[in-house]
CSV table of C-alpha atoms in Angstrom, one decimal:
chain,number,residue,atom,x,y,z
A,216,MET,CA,0.3,0.0,0.1
A,217,GLN,CA,2.7,2.2,0.7
A,218,GLU,CA,4.4,1.8,-2.3
A,219,LYS,CA,1.4,2.3,-4.1
A,220,ASN,CA,0.9,5.5,-2.7
A,221,LYS,CA,4.7,6.8,-3.9
A,222,ALA,CA,3.7,5.9,-7.1
A,223,LEU,CA,0.8,8.1,-7.0
A,224,ALA,CA,1.9,10.9,-5.5
A,225,PRO,CA,6.0,11.4,-5.9
A,226,GLY,CA,7.5,13.9,-3.6
A,227,LEU,CA,4.5,13.9,-1.5
A,228,GLY,CA,6.2,13.5,1.6
A,229,THR,CA,9.0,16.0,1.1
A,230,PHE,CA,6.3,18.4,0.2
A,231,LEU,CA,4.5,17.6,3.7
A,232,LYS,CA,8.1,17.9,5.6
A,233,LEU,CA,8.6,21.5,3.7
A,234,VAL,CA,5.2,22.6,4.6
A,235,ARG,CA,5.7,21.6,8.5
A,236,PHE,CA,9.2,22.9,8.4
A,237,GLU,CA,8.4,26.1,7.2
A,238,ASN,CA,5.3,26.5,9.3
A,239,SER,CA,7.9,26.2,12.1
A,240,LEU,CA,10.5,28.4,10.5
A,241,PHE,CA,7.6,31.2,10.2
A,242,ALA,CA,6.6,30.9,13.6
A,243,GLY,CA,10.6,31.2,14.5
A,244,PHE,CA,10.8,34.4,12.6
A,245,SER,CA,7.6,36.3,13.1
A,246,VAL,CA,8.9,36.6,16.7
A,247,LEU,CA,12.0,38.7,14.9
A,248,LEU,CA,10.1,40.3,12.7
A,249,SER,CA,8.6,43.6,14.5
A,250,ASP,CA,7.9,45.9,11.6
A,251,ALA,CA,7.3,45.3,7.8
A,252,GLU,CA,11.2,45.3,6.9
A,253,ILE,CA,13.1,42.3,7.0
A,254,GLU,CA,16.5,42.5,8.7
A,255,PRO,CA,19.6,41.6,6.7
A,256,ILE,CA,20.7,39.0,9.7
A,257,ILE,CA,17.4,37.6,9.4
A,258,LEU,CA,18.2,37.0,5.6
A,259,PHE,CA,21.7,36.0,6.3
A,260,PHE,CA,20.7,33.1,8.9
A,261,ALA,CA,18.2,32.1,6.7
A,262,ALA,CA,20.7,31.5,3.3
A,263,ILE,CA,23.0,29.6,6.2
A,264,THR,CA,20.4,27.4,6.8
A,265,PHE,CA,19.4,26.6,3.4
A,266,ILE,CA,22.9,26.0,2.7
A,267,VAL,CA,23.2,23.5,5.4
A,268,GLY,CA,20.3,21.6,4.3
A,269,LEU,CA,21.4,21.3,1.1
A,270,ALA,CA,24.9,19.9,2.4
A,271,PHE,CA,23.5,17.6,4.6
A,272,GLU,CA,20.8,16.6,1.7
A,273,ILE,CA,23.8,15.7,-0.3
A,274,MET,CA,25.6,14.1,2.4
A,275,ILE,CA,22.8,12.1,3.3
A,276,ASP,CA,22.3,10.7,-0.3
A,277,ILE,CA,25.7,9.0,-0.2
A,278,ALA,CA,24.6,6.3,1.4
A,279,ASP,CA,21.5,5.6,-0.4
A,280,VAL,CA,22.9,5.5,-3.9
A,281,PRO,CA,21.5,1.6,-4.5
A,282,GLY,CA,18.3,2.8,-3.5
A,283,ASP,CA,18.1,6.2,-5.7
A,284,ARG,CA,19.5,3.9,-8.5
A,285,ARG,CA,16.8,1.2,-8.2
A,286,PHE,CA,13.8,4.0,-8.1
A,287,ARG,CA,15.8,6.1,-10.8
A,288,VAL,CA,16.0,9.2,-8.3
A,289,ARG,CA,18.6,11.8,-9.8
A,290,THR,CA,21.3,12.8,-7.1
A,291,VAL,CA,24.5,14.2,-7.0
A,292,ALA,CA,26.1,10.8,-5.7
A,293,VAL,CA,23.8,8.7,-8.5
A,294,CYS,CA,25.0,11.5,-11.5
A,295,ARG,CA,28.4,11.8,-10.8
A,296,SER,CA,29.7,9.8,-8.0
A,297,GLY,CA,29.9,9.4,-4.3
A,298,SER,CA,32.9,11.2,-4.0
A,299,SER,CA,32.0,14.1,-6.0
A,300,ALA,CA,28.8,14.4,-3.7
A,301,ALA,CA,31.4,14.3,-0.8
A,302,LYS,CA,33.5,16.8,-1.9
A,303,LEU,CA,30.4,19.5,-2.9
A,304,SER,CA,29.2,18.4,0.9
A,305,THR,CA,32.6,19.6,2.4
A,306,ALA,CA,32.5,22.8,0.0
A,307,LEU,CA,29.2,23.9,1.2
A,308,TYR,CA,30.2,23.2,4.8
A,309,ALA,CA,33.4,25.2,4.4
A,310,GLY,CA,31.5,28.1,3.1
A,311,ILE,CA,29.2,27.6,6.3
A,312,MET,CA,32.3,27.4,8.5
A,313,LEU,CA,33.4,30.9,7.0
A,314,LEU,CA,30.1,32.6,7.2
A,315,ASP,CA,29.0,31.2,10.6
A,316,PRO,CA,30.9,33.8,12.8
A,317,LEU,CA,30.9,36.7,10.2
A,318,PRO,CA,28.2,38.8,12.4
A,319,PHE,CA,31.1,39.0,14.9
A,320,PHE,CA,33.6,40.6,12.6
A,321,VAL,CA,31.0,42.4,10.0
A,322,ASN,CA,28.5,44.9,12.0
A,323,MET,CA,25.2,43.1,10.4
A,324,ASN,CA,23.7,43.5,13.5
A,325,PRO,CA,24.8,45.5,16.7
A,326,ARG,CA,23.9,43.0,18.9
A,327,LEU,CA,26.0,40.5,17.6
A,328,TYR,CA,29.1,42.5,16.6
A,329,ARG,CA,32.0,42.0,18.8
A,330,ASP,CA,29.8,39.7,21.3
A,331,TRP,CA,32.1,37.2,22.7
A,332,ILE,CA,29.2,35.1,23.5
A,333,PHE,CA,28.0,35.0,19.9
A,334,LEU,CA,31.3,33.7,18.4
A,335,ALA,CA,31.8,31.3,21.0
A,336,LEU,CA,28.4,29.9,20.3
A,337,ALA,CA,29.2,30.2,16.5
A,338,LEU,CA,32.4,28.0,17.0
A,339,VAL,CA,30.3,25.1,18.1
A,340,PRO,CA,28.9,24.3,14.9
A,341,VAL,CA,31.8,25.3,13.0
A,342,LEU,CA,33.9,22.7,14.9
A,343,SER,CA,31.2,20.4,14.3
A,344,TYR,CA,31.2,21.0,10.6
A,345,LEU,CA,35.0,20.6,10.3
A,346,PHE,CA,35.0,17.3,12.1
A,347,LEU,CA,31.9,16.2,9.6
A,348,CYS,CA,34.2,17.4,6.5
A,349,ARG,CA,37.3,15.8,8.0
A,350,VAL,CA,35.2,12.0,8.0
A,351,LEU,CA,33.6,13.0,4.4
A,352,LEU,CA,37.1,13.5,2.6
A,353,ARG,CA,38.6,10.5,4.6
A,354,THR,CA,36.0,7.9,4.5
A,355,SER,CA,35.4,6.0,0.8
A,356,PRO,CA,31.7,6.0,0.0
A,357,GLN,CA,32.3,2.3,-0.9
A,358,LYS,CA,32.8,1.6,2.9
A,359,LYS,CA,29.2,2.8,3.7
A,360,SER,CA,30.4,4.8,6.2
A,361,PHE,CA,26.9,6.3,6.9
A,362,THR,CA,25.0,3.2,7.3
A,363,LEU,CA,24.2,1.9,11.1
A,364,GLU,CA,26.4,-1.0,12.0
A,365,GLU,CA,24.1,-4.0,13.5
A,366,ARG,CA,25.0,-4.7,16.6
A,367,PRO,CA,23.6,-7.4,19.3
A,368,LEU,CA,22.0,-5.7,22.2
A,369,ARG,CA,23.4,-7.1,25.4
A,370,SER,CA,21.3,-7.2,28.6
A,371,CYS,CA,22.2,-5.4,31.7
A,372,SER,CA,21.3,-8.6,34.1
């Protein structure tokens, strides 16, 4: 039954996820919008969010190449290669690592400019992206590094 629904409405699940994400995103941004003008810092962080989401989706598609080929889904990993997808994802994450702390150095918002707490908080995802890029570039896609290993559960008793 589920396969039939996928054939009738391809992309419906993705659309519903997008709508759900959009509603939560709108609710979050509505708190920040106090007038009719959208602040540049909001657009800046929205662009960062989009790039991070794109890099994440490209990275996740590396592990799903056999399934994507079976259902003829065109992804970077299928059309090019897993290593090309890893390099593209790494390049996007590298761009984010440069952009994340930018409001500390450039006066986009006076509350974030030269705010050391903001810089410390901005460096947390930068370090996680750095680790992620290292894993992406060092691990071959053929090793299926992004699939979960099956391990037996052990009882504590």
